[in-house]
Tab-separated table of C-alpha atoms in Angstrom:
chain	number	residue	atom	x	y	z
A	1	MET	CA	72.400	112.966	167.340
A	2	ARG	CA	75.285	112.063	164.927
A	3	GLU	CA	72.748	111.603	162.135
A	4	LYS	CA	69.720	113.699	163.323
A	5	ILE	CA	71.531	117.057	163.605
A	6	PRO	CA	72.993	117.029	160.072
A	7	LEU	CA	69.733	115.642	158.729
A	8	ALA	CA	67.658	118.361	160.513
A	9	LEU	CA	70.045	121.059	159.108
A	10	LEU	CA	69.676	119.610	155.627
A	11	ILE	CA	65.974	119.591	155.737
A	12	ILE	CA	65.669	123.137	157.322
A	13	LEU	CA	68.073	124.579	154.874
A	14	GLY	CA	66.475	122.670	151.953
A	15	LEU	CA	63.084	124.085	152.852
A	16	ILE	CA	64.542	127.589	152.962
A	17	GLY	CA	66.120	127.081	149.600
A	18	LEU	CA	62.886	125.470	148.165
A	19	THR	CA	60.664	128.307	149.328
A	20	ASP	CA	62.999	131.125	148.167
A	21	ARG	CA	61.256	131.519	144.807
A	22	PHE	CA	57.740	131.467	146.377
A	23	MET	CA	58.219	134.096	149.101
A	24	PRO	CA	58.904	137.556	147.647
A	25	HIS	CA	59.297	139.103	151.106
A	26	PRO	CA	62.436	141.071	152.260
A	27	GLY	CA	62.950	138.766	155.337
A	28	PRO	CA	63.267	135.400	153.523
A	29	GLU	CA	65.079	137.148	150.662
A	30	ALA	CA	67.693	138.615	153.027
A	31	LEU	CA	68.094	135.254	154.631
A	32	ASN	CA	68.506	133.510	151.386
A	33	GLN	CA	70.934	136.026	150.173
A	34	TYR	CA	73.005	135.702	153.412
A	35	LEU	CA	72.951	131.939	153.016
A	36	ARG	CA	73.981	132.042	149.357
A	37	ASP	CA	76.387	134.884	149.342
A	38	THR	CA	78.153	134.539	152.725
A	39	LEU	CA	77.481	131.376	154.756
A	40	LEU	CA	77.613	128.692	151.991
A	41	ARG	CA	80.400	130.474	149.978
A	42	ILE	CA	82.671	130.469	153.086
A	43	ILE	CA	81.774	126.770	153.792
A	44	SER	CA	82.587	125.850	150.201
A	45	ALA	CA	85.971	127.631	150.539
A	46	PHE	CA	86.867	125.211	153.413
A	47	ALA	CA	85.794	122.210	151.412
A	48	LEU	CA	88.211	123.343	148.758
A	49	ILE	CA	91.011	123.561	151.400
A	50	LEU	CA	90.155	120.022	152.474
A	51	GLY	CA	90.346	118.807	148.825
A	52	LEU	CA	93.714	120.552	148.270
A	53	GLY	CA	95.034	119.119	151.615
A	54	ASN	CA	93.971	115.691	150.255
A	55	LEU	CA	95.805	116.168	147.068
A	56	ILE	CA	98.995	117.350	148.742
A	57	VAL	CA	99.043	114.489	151.244
A	58	ARG	CA	98.341	111.970	148.460
A	59	HIS	CA	101.327	113.212	146.485
A	60	PHE	CA	103.628	113.355	149.523
A	61	ASN	CA	102.747	109.833	150.227
A	62	ARG	CA	103.434	108.944	146.564
A	63	ILE	CA	106.882	110.447	146.895
A	64	LYS	CA	107.541	108.783	150.252
A	65	ARG	CA	106.561	105.337	149.114
A	66	LYS	CA	108.219	105.860	145.633
A	67	GLU	CA	105.143	104.736	143.876
A	68	GLU	CA	104.932	104.603	140.028
A	69	HIS	CA	105.870	107.916	138.359
A	70	TRP	CA	106.594	109.480	141.746
A	71	PRO	CA	109.080	112.048	140.395
A	72	HIS	CA	106.156	113.805	138.671
A	73	SER	CA	104.586	114.415	142.047
A	74	TYR	CA	107.369	116.875	142.565
A	75	VAL	CA	106.299	118.681	139.467
A	76	LEU	CA	102.671	118.889	140.851
A	77	LEU	CA	103.654	119.991	144.314
A	78	GLY	CA	106.354	122.376	143.120
A	79	SER	CA	104.150	124.076	140.588
A	80	PHE	CA	101.219	124.156	143.101
A	81	VAL	CA	103.441	125.787	145.769
A	82	LEU	CA	105.065	128.322	143.418
A	83	ALA	CA	101.821	129.333	141.647
A	84	SER	CA	100.053	129.523	145.099
A	85	ILE	CA	102.718	131.883	146.406
A	86	ILE	CA	102.418	133.998	143.355
A	87	GLY	CA	98.603	134.032	143.494
A	88	LEU	CA	98.156	134.486	147.286
A	89	PHE	CA	100.767	137.111	147.840
A	90	GLY	CA	100.877	138.655	144.471
A	91	GLY	CA	97.136	139.069	144.041
A	92	VAL	CA	94.975	137.991	141.129
A	93	SER	CA	96.459	140.492	138.724
A	94	GLY	CA	99.748	141.228	140.453
A	95	GLU	CA	98.337	144.101	142.620
A	96	LEU	CA	99.795	142.931	145.998
A	97	TRP	CA	103.232	143.122	147.513
A	98	PHE	CA	104.796	140.048	146.001
A	99	PRO	CA	106.698	140.913	142.788
A	100	THR	CA	104.870	139.357	139.774
A	101	SER	CA	107.057	140.894	137.007
A	102	ILE	CA	110.674	141.195	136.002
A	103	GLY	CA	111.099	144.046	133.540
A	104	GLY	CA	108.427	143.532	131.010
A	105	PHE	CA	107.913	139.879	131.836
A	106	GLN	CA	104.702	139.367	133.758
A	107	PHE	CA	104.015	136.236	135.772
A	108	ASP	CA	101.000	137.010	137.948
A	109	ILE	CA	98.407	134.282	138.547
A	110	THR	CA	96.144	135.549	135.733
A	111	THR	CA	98.974	135.590	133.196
A	112	ILE	CA	99.897	132.099	134.378
A	113	TYR	CA	96.378	130.973	133.901
A	114	ASN	CA	96.266	132.464	130.429
A	115	LYS	CA	99.714	131.223	129.275
A	116	ILE	CA	100.086	127.797	130.960
A	117	LEU	CA	96.507	126.463	131.812
A	118	ILE	CA	94.738	127.481	128.596
A	119	PRO	CA	97.351	126.068	126.248
A	120	LEU	CA	97.525	122.845	128.340
A	121	GLY	CA	93.719	122.483	128.600
A	122	ALA	CA	93.156	123.216	124.858
A	123	SER	CA	95.922	120.753	123.862
A	124	MET	CA	94.584	118.106	126.088
A	125	PHE	CA	90.989	118.482	124.763
A	126	SER	CA	92.228	118.632	121.173
A	127	LEU	CA	94.032	115.281	121.713
A	128	LEU	CA	90.557	113.845	121.801
A	129	ALA	CA	90.049	114.765	118.222
A	130	PHE	CA	92.751	112.200	117.104
A	131	TYR	CA	91.397	109.529	119.469
A	132	MET	CA	87.761	110.053	118.562
A	133	ALA	CA	88.716	109.846	114.976
A	134	SER	CA	90.543	106.540	115.515
A	135	ALA	CA	87.751	105.197	117.814
A	136	ALA	CA	85.169	106.078	115.087
A	137	TYR	CA	87.200	104.222	112.525
A	138	ARG	CA	87.162	101.103	114.602
A	139	SER	CA	83.543	101.267	115.976
A	140	PHE	CA	81.674	102.894	113.162
A	141	ARG	CA	80.774	99.889	111.225
A	142	ALA	CA	77.319	99.791	109.807
A	143	ARG	CA	76.429	96.434	111.424
A	144	ASN	CA	72.616	97.142	111.162
A	145	TRP	CA	70.472	99.892	109.869
A	146	LEU	CA	70.359	101.710	113.259
A	147	ALA	CA	74.228	101.844	113.314
A	148	ALA	CA	74.135	102.965	109.827
A	149	LEU	CA	71.779	105.806	110.873
A	150	LEU	CA	74.263	106.849	113.495
A	151	LEU	CA	77.183	106.827	111.094
A	152	ILE	CA	75.264	108.783	108.408
A	153	SER	CA	74.076	111.520	110.768
A	154	ALA	CA	77.570	111.833	112.244
A	155	PHE	CA	79.134	112.087	108.814
A	156	ILE	CA	76.569	114.690	107.592
A	157	VAL	CA	77.026	116.796	110.743
A	158	MET	CA	80.801	116.699	110.383
A	159	LEU	CA	80.712	117.472	106.662
A	160	GLY	CA	78.218	120.325	107.331
A	161	GLN	CA	80.632	122.065	109.732
A	162	VAL	CA	83.502	122.415	107.229
A	163	PRO	CA	83.636	124.344	103.883
A	164	LEU	CA	84.211	121.000	102.179
A	165	GLY	CA	80.545	120.096	102.876
A	166	ALA	CA	79.125	123.182	101.174
A	167	TYR	CA	81.692	122.685	98.346
A	168	ILE	CA	80.348	119.234	97.573
A	169	SER	CA	76.757	120.332	97.774
A	170	PRO	CA	75.093	123.435	99.345
A	171	VAL	CA	72.325	121.080	100.622
A	172	ILE	CA	74.776	119.312	103.036
A	173	PRO	CA	75.060	122.251	105.538
A	174	GLU	CA	71.327	122.620	105.484
A	175	ILE	CA	70.650	118.944	106.157
A	176	SER	CA	73.388	119.112	108.986
A	177	GLN	CA	71.472	122.039	110.462
A	178	TRP	CA	68.199	120.226	110.169
A	179	ILE	CA	69.649	117.186	111.913
A	180	MET	CA	70.936	119.316	114.690
A	181	GLU	CA	67.568	121.186	115.187
A	182	VAL	CA	64.892	118.564	114.627
A	183	PRO	CA	65.969	114.822	115.424
A	184	ASN	CA	68.773	115.814	117.560
A	185	THR	CA	66.625	118.168	119.533
A	186	ALA	CA	63.884	115.563	119.925
A	187	ALA	CA	66.364	112.871	121.241
A	188	LYS	CA	68.233	115.353	123.524
A	189	ARG	CA	64.861	116.715	124.810
A	190	GLY	CA	63.607	113.239	125.647
A	191	ILE	CA	66.891	112.251	127.372
A	192	GLU	CA	67.135	115.449	129.259
A	193	LEU	CA	63.605	115.330	130.412
A	194	GLY	CA	64.248	111.714	131.702
A	195	ILE	CA	67.468	112.837	133.474
A	196	ILE	CA	65.826	115.826	135.156
A	197	LEU	CA	62.796	113.840	136.297
A	198	GLY	CA	65.251	111.203	137.796
A	199	MET	CA	67.291	114.008	139.434
A	200	LEU	CA	64.133	115.586	140.903
A	201	ALA	CA	63.029	112.334	142.380
A	202	THR	CA	66.507	111.926	144.058
A	203	LEU	CA	66.551	115.412	145.255
A	204	LEU	CA	63.099	115.153	146.854
A	205	LYS	CA	64.287	111.812	148.389
A	206	ILE	CA	67.296	113.579	149.911
A	207	LEU	CA	65.185	116.435	151.145
A	208	THR	CA	62.598	114.195	152.935
A	209	GLY	CA	65.383	112.170	154.539
A	210	ILE	CA	64.598	108.939	152.574
A	211	GLU	CA	67.915	109.001	150.870
A	212	ARG	CA	70.706	109.096	153.533
A	213	SER	CA	73.740	107.581	151.740
A	214	TRP	CA	75.446	110.987	152.072
A	215	LEU	CA	75.703	110.481	155.816
A	216	GLY	CA	78.184	107.663	155.198
A	217	SER	CA	78.766	105.045	157.836
A	218	GLY	CA	77.393	105.347	161.317
A	219	ARG	CA	80.674	106.539	162.921
B	1	MET	CA	109.830	132.420	109.239
B	2	ASN	CA	109.691	134.771	112.137
B	3	LEU	CA	110.455	132.887	115.410
B	4	SER	CA	108.730	134.340	118.540
B	5	THR	CA	110.953	135.959	121.182
B	6	ASP	CA	108.169	135.982	123.823
B	7	ILE	CA	109.006	133.609	126.712
B	8	TRP	CA	105.311	132.696	127.369
B	9	VAL	CA	104.926	131.638	123.684
B	10	TRP	CA	107.828	129.249	124.169
B	11	VAL	CA	106.387	127.998	127.371
B	12	GLY	CA	103.013	127.346	125.536
B	13	VAL	CA	104.843	125.647	122.630
B	14	VAL	CA	106.808	123.324	125.061
B	15	LEU	CA	103.575	122.388	126.936
B	16	THR	CA	101.558	121.968	123.810
B	17	LEU	CA	104.308	119.582	122.382
B	18	CYS	CA	104.477	117.788	125.775
B	19	VAL	CA	100.773	117.029	125.583
B	20	TYR	CA	100.937	116.125	121.832
B	21	SER	CA	103.727	113.630	122.564
B	22	PHE	CA	100.898	111.322	123.976
B	23	LEU	CA	99.984	110.685	120.445
B	24	TYR	CA	103.113	108.469	120.229
B	25	LYS	CA	102.596	106.777	123.686
B	26	ASP	CA	102.344	107.641	127.354
B	27	ASN	CA	105.722	109.248	128.156
B	28	PRO	CA	107.329	111.466	130.859
B	29	PHE	CA	106.796	114.609	128.897
B	30	TYR	CA	103.065	114.088	128.770
B	31	ARG	CA	102.981	113.269	132.490
B	32	PHE	CA	104.959	116.395	133.177
B	33	GLY	CA	102.335	118.495	131.398
B	34	GLU	CA	99.551	116.626	133.045
B	35	HIS	CA	100.975	117.102	136.579
B	36	LEU	CA	101.757	120.732	135.927
B	37	PHE	CA	98.236	121.273	134.779
B	38	VAL	CA	96.855	119.789	138.064
B	39	GLY	CA	99.249	121.892	140.261
B	40	VAL	CA	98.746	125.190	138.467
B	41	ALA	CA	94.969	124.707	138.194
B	42	ASN	CA	94.655	124.001	141.873
B	43	ALA	CA	96.887	126.941	142.756
B	44	PHE	CA	94.749	129.254	140.626
B	45	THR	CA	91.544	127.940	142.318
B	46	LEU	CA	93.147	128.449	145.709
B	47	SER	CA	94.212	132.034	144.953
B	48	PHE	CA	90.973	132.951	143.439
B	49	MET	CA	89.005	131.500	146.379
B	50	TYR	CA	91.368	133.363	148.860
B	51	HIS	CA	91.021	136.749	147.072
B	52	ARG	CA	87.334	136.491	146.083
B	53	ILE	CA	85.811	134.699	149.066
B	54	ILE	CA	88.033	134.425	152.199
B	55	VAL	CA	89.368	138.004	152.192
B	56	PRO	CA	86.256	139.993	151.113
B	57	ILE	CA	83.564	137.965	152.666
B	58	MET	CA	85.146	136.625	155.899
B	59	TRP	CA	88.414	138.349	156.723
B	60	ARG	CA	87.560	142.012	156.020
B	61	PRO	CA	84.219	142.034	157.807
B	62	PHE	CA	85.813	140.328	160.834
B	63	ALA	CA	88.874	142.547	160.859
B	64	GLY	CA	86.600	145.616	160.495
B	65	ALA	CA	84.470	144.400	163.486
B	66	VAL	CA	87.643	143.951	165.606
B	67	ARG	CA	88.862	147.536	164.585
B	68	ILE	CA	85.463	149.077	165.407
B	69	ALA	CA	85.216	147.210	168.635
B	70	GLY	CA	88.734	148.458	169.561
B	71	GLU	CA	87.845	152.055	168.783
B	72	GLU	CA	84.161	152.369	169.788
B	73	GLY	CA	83.545	149.215	171.990
B	74	ILE	CA	81.368	146.388	171.215
B	75	THR	CA	77.964	147.491	169.840
B	76	PRO	CA	74.860	145.344	168.696
B	77	GLU	CA	75.548	146.402	165.060
B	78	LEU	CA	78.730	144.310	165.230
B	79	PHE	CA	76.487	141.258	165.511
B	80	ASN	CA	74.266	142.149	162.529
B	81	PRO	CA	75.104	139.478	159.744
B	82	MET	CA	74.173	141.882	157.081
B	83	ALA	CA	76.579	144.702	158.302
B	84	GLU	CA	79.740	145.361	156.454
B	85	ALA	CA	81.764	144.727	159.702
B	86	ASN	CA	80.513	141.939	161.876
B	87	PHE	CA	81.704	139.200	164.190
B	88	LEU	CA	79.179	136.660	162.841
B	89	VAL	CA	81.237	135.837	159.833
B	90	ILE	CA	83.266	133.687	162.245
B	91	ILE	CA	80.206	131.262	162.376
B	92	PRO	CA	80.496	130.128	158.718
B	93	GLY	CA	84.207	129.864	159.278
B	94	LEU	CA	83.733	127.617	162.225
B	95	ILE	CA	81.143	125.550	160.352
B	96	GLY	CA	83.630	125.256	157.470
B	97	CYS	CA	86.374	124.054	159.949
B	98	MET	CA	84.045	121.139	160.714
B	99	TYR	CA	85.204	119.632	157.448
B	100	PHE	CA	88.477	118.929	159.189
B	101	THR	CA	86.904	116.977	162.033
B	102	ARG	CA	87.099	114.144	159.556
B	103	PHE	CA	90.555	113.652	160.814
B	104	ILE	CA	89.762	113.727	164.568
B	105	PRO	CA	88.602	110.468	166.004
B	106	GLY	CA	85.463	110.708	168.138
B	107	ILE	CA	83.939	113.717	166.425
B	108	THR	CA	84.240	112.484	162.800
B	109	TRP	CA	80.562	112.686	162.392
B	110	MET	CA	80.670	116.504	162.623
B	111	VAL	CA	81.902	116.588	159.051
B	112	ARG	CA	78.298	115.815	158.158
B	113	ILE	CA	77.137	119.323	159.363
B	114	PRO	CA	78.705	121.485	156.559
B	115	ILE	CA	77.952	118.738	154.054
B	116	GLY	CA	74.276	118.581	155.103
B	117	MET	CA	73.927	122.357	155.107
B	118	PHE	CA	75.392	122.768	151.662
B	119	MET	CA	73.651	119.859	150.202
B	120	GLY	CA	70.399	120.795	151.803
B	121	TYR	CA	70.203	124.367	150.648
B	122	TYR	CA	71.229	123.720	147.062
B	123	THR	CA	69.056	120.571	146.971
B	124	GLY	CA	65.995	122.747	147.833
B	125	ARG	CA	67.020	125.517	145.576
B	126	VAL	CA	67.386	123.543	142.431
B	127	VAL	CA	64.036	121.764	142.636
B	128	PRO	CA	61.955	124.853	141.520
B	129	ALA	CA	64.929	126.006	139.297
B	130	TYR	CA	64.717	122.653	137.359
B	131	PHE	CA	61.015	123.116	136.900
B	132	GLU	CA	61.320	126.767	135.765
B	133	GLY	CA	64.494	126.388	133.833
B	134	SER	CA	64.233	122.940	132.169
B	135	ILE	CA	61.063	121.041	132.487
B	136	PHE	CA	58.580	123.749	131.643
B	137	PRO	CA	60.591	125.375	128.822
B	138	GLN	CA	61.401	121.842	127.253
B	139	MET	CA	57.695	120.896	127.433
B	140	LYS	CA	56.583	124.256	126.192
B	141	GLY	CA	58.992	123.775	123.206
B	142	THR	CA	57.685	120.266	122.522
B	143	ILE	CA	53.923	121.023	122.619
B	144	VAL	CA	52.479	121.584	119.119
B	145	THR	CA	49.957	124.364	118.733
B	146	GLN	CA	48.173	126.094	115.954
B	147	ALA	CA	50.833	128.816	116.141
B	148	SER	CA	53.349	126.163	114.867
B	149	PHE	CA	51.626	126.144	111.484
B	150	ASP	CA	50.565	129.806	111.348
B	151	PRO	CA	52.986	132.048	109.392
B	152	ALA	CA	51.500	135.126	111.088
B	153	MET	CA	52.572	133.767	114.438
B	154	GLY	CA	56.139	132.824	113.458
B	155	GLY	CA	55.256	129.316	112.190
B	156	GLY	CA	54.584	127.790	108.825
B	157	LEU	CA	53.797	124.518	107.156
B	158	MET	CA	57.430	123.161	107.357
B	159	ALA	CA	57.835	124.581	110.899
B	160	GLY	CA	54.689	122.808	111.938
B	161	ILE	CA	55.756	119.464	110.421
B	162	PHE	CA	59.124	119.776	112.174
B	163	ALA	CA	57.365	120.493	115.497
B	164	VAL	CA	55.303	117.352	115.026
B	165	ILE	CA	58.522	115.345	114.297
B	166	ILE	CA	60.093	116.776	117.476
B	167	LEU	CA	56.937	115.854	119.466
B	168	ILE	CA	56.958	112.210	118.062
B	169	GLY	CA	60.784	112.047	118.744
B	170	VAL	CA	60.412	113.220	122.443
B	171	ILE	CA	57.619	110.840	123.166
B	172	GLY	CA	59.516	107.989	121.377
B	173	THR	CA	62.656	108.669	123.289
B	174	LEU	CA	60.969	108.790	126.675
B	175	THR	CA	59.161	105.563	125.679
B	176	TYR	CA	62.483	103.878	124.724
B	177	PHE	CA	64.000	104.667	128.087
B	178	TYR	CA	60.814	103.573	130.007
B	179	PHE	CA	61.708	100.297	131.559
B	180	SER	CA	58.886	99.887	134.074
B	181	LYS	CA	56.810	98.001	131.479
B	182	GLU	CA	57.827	95.362	128.912
B	183	HIS	CA	58.238	96.843	125.464
B	184	LYS	CA	55.244	95.227	123.784
B	185	GLY	CA	52.378	96.511	121.575
B	186	LEU	CA	52.076	100.256	121.521
B	187	ILE	CA	55.091	100.778	123.806
B	188	LYS	CA	57.224	98.765	121.407
B	189	VAL	CA	56.157	100.996	118.456
B	190	GLY	CA	57.032	104.013	120.594
B	191	ALA	CA	60.355	102.606	121.661
B	192	ASN	CA	61.321	101.598	118.116
B	193	THR	CA	60.479	105.162	116.904
B	194	GLY	CA	62.448	106.518	119.894
B	195	ILE	CA	65.608	104.503	119.034
B	196	VAL	CA	65.730	105.979	115.540
B	197	PHE	CA	65.838	109.476	117.048
B	198	VAL	CA	68.249	108.527	119.669
B	199	MET	CA	70.704	107.065	117.118
B	200	VAL	CA	70.457	110.136	114.813
B	201	GLY	CA	70.846	112.365	117.973
B	202	PHE	CA	73.956	110.412	119.135
B	203	GLY	CA	75.428	110.510	115.732
B	204	ALA	CA	74.863	114.236	115.455
B	205	SER	CA	76.323	114.887	118.931
B	206	PHE	CA	79.388	112.719	118.094
B	207	GLY	CA	79.877	114.547	114.799
B	208	PHE	CA	79.468	117.973	116.588
B	209	THR	CA	82.001	116.976	119.356
B	210	VAL	CA	84.523	115.712	116.957
B	211	MET	CA	84.350	118.988	114.938
B	212	ALA	CA	84.764	121.024	118.227
B	213	ARG	CA	87.787	119.039	119.134
B	214	VAL	CA	89.199	119.494	115.667
B	215	SER	CA	88.639	123.137	115.909
B	216	LEU	CA	90.582	123.176	119.188
B	217	ALA	CA	93.428	121.224	117.387
B	218	ILE	CA	93.413	123.781	114.610
B	219	GLY	CA	93.718	126.447	117.216
B	220	ARG	CA	96.821	124.839	118.676
B	221	PHE	CA	98.258	124.345	115.196
B	222	VAL	CA	97.660	128.083	114.397
B	223	PHE	CA	99.359	128.922	117.605
B	224	LEU	CA	102.462	126.832	116.623
B	225	LEU	CA	102.647	128.114	113.036
B	226	ARG	CA	101.554	131.718	113.599
B	227	ASP	CA	102.558	132.723	117.180
B	228	TRP	CA	105.697	130.633	117.489
B	229	LEU	CA	107.058	130.011	114.072
B	230	GLY	CA	105.480	132.993	112.290
B	231	VAL	CA	105.117	131.115	109.053
B	232	ILE	CA	101.408	131.979	108.583
B	233	SER	CA	99.817	135.348	109.289
């Protein structure tokens, strides 16, 4: 029972999802819409709560045990609680009862997203520019002709994206464009087809109950 | 120089500098930014999920059903899952609560029910979607037809040659990643052709990603120099 009920539910819902596109009938369409828009969305919300609970417990334990960098867990928990209060009781754009502005200073959750998360995210991703450049410096050595090919194509594409490339020669942006559209497309397409075929095989194994690792241990 | 007086610009500057301090080495300022990011991002997700899922999809239909039942008594319509006000929304809530059985010894296995339902439905749903959205269009784009060479049908000599190169590249790449047979003879030729395309493709992807990151870095510097310091327009 501990394995058969979840497995039966997986197979039944899997078949409903699988046949959705092939059954243009109001009945199955309504069922699919209910599953997609109501049932599974609510279930996914609870999964998020579980994940957040896990995060909070993890950082409480980190503070309790005074693990490495534990004071930063206060930052995480404090910012989470404060922003959650603002978001839950102030509404997405500050339309609920909790005050989300002082004078002209807005601090509703959407503003927090735009003014804190976006700068932090952009800065973190842009950090990679420095590290990728230094990694390229260390690893881009033309040891053989295939490595040289990689180096040259990367160099041309980088040069083709900036005005300097067109300044050196108007052909460089065109070659860069060609590399992106022809050999890059061919390689990406081959890799993508391989990945998707592999994924489909795994999905079908899950649907037919052959792949059961998601059930975890037998407890 | 025209220094900004907007508090949020100053917050953005402090956080940007906290993150960039990592270029020197891992330090408490960077970790502060990192932990703040995780805390605020999760709070935003929680708020969004509460206001966009829990309240409109679960709470309002249930509260509406309770109100109607109080005013008019319990009617069969209150058990119609498609109705605006219905009691049945409690069922997904109960199934969702099964995630927490993970912490209750003896019924831990029940956590598999919501996982199985979620996985099952989306596993089934993506199979035809992958065929329709990825495999067929990718194959269609790879097949070389007379139209690829015909200017009247949007092709041309160069377009046709490029289509043939793409076809060779796709077959070569697939052959390179085919490990069920030893790379000998014709397969070796295909694999050797494939690796050329793969290396050019990886190089192009690398170059493109570096430039995307550089453009993000430029965006941050523009923010610092224009929005904060006001030294550029």
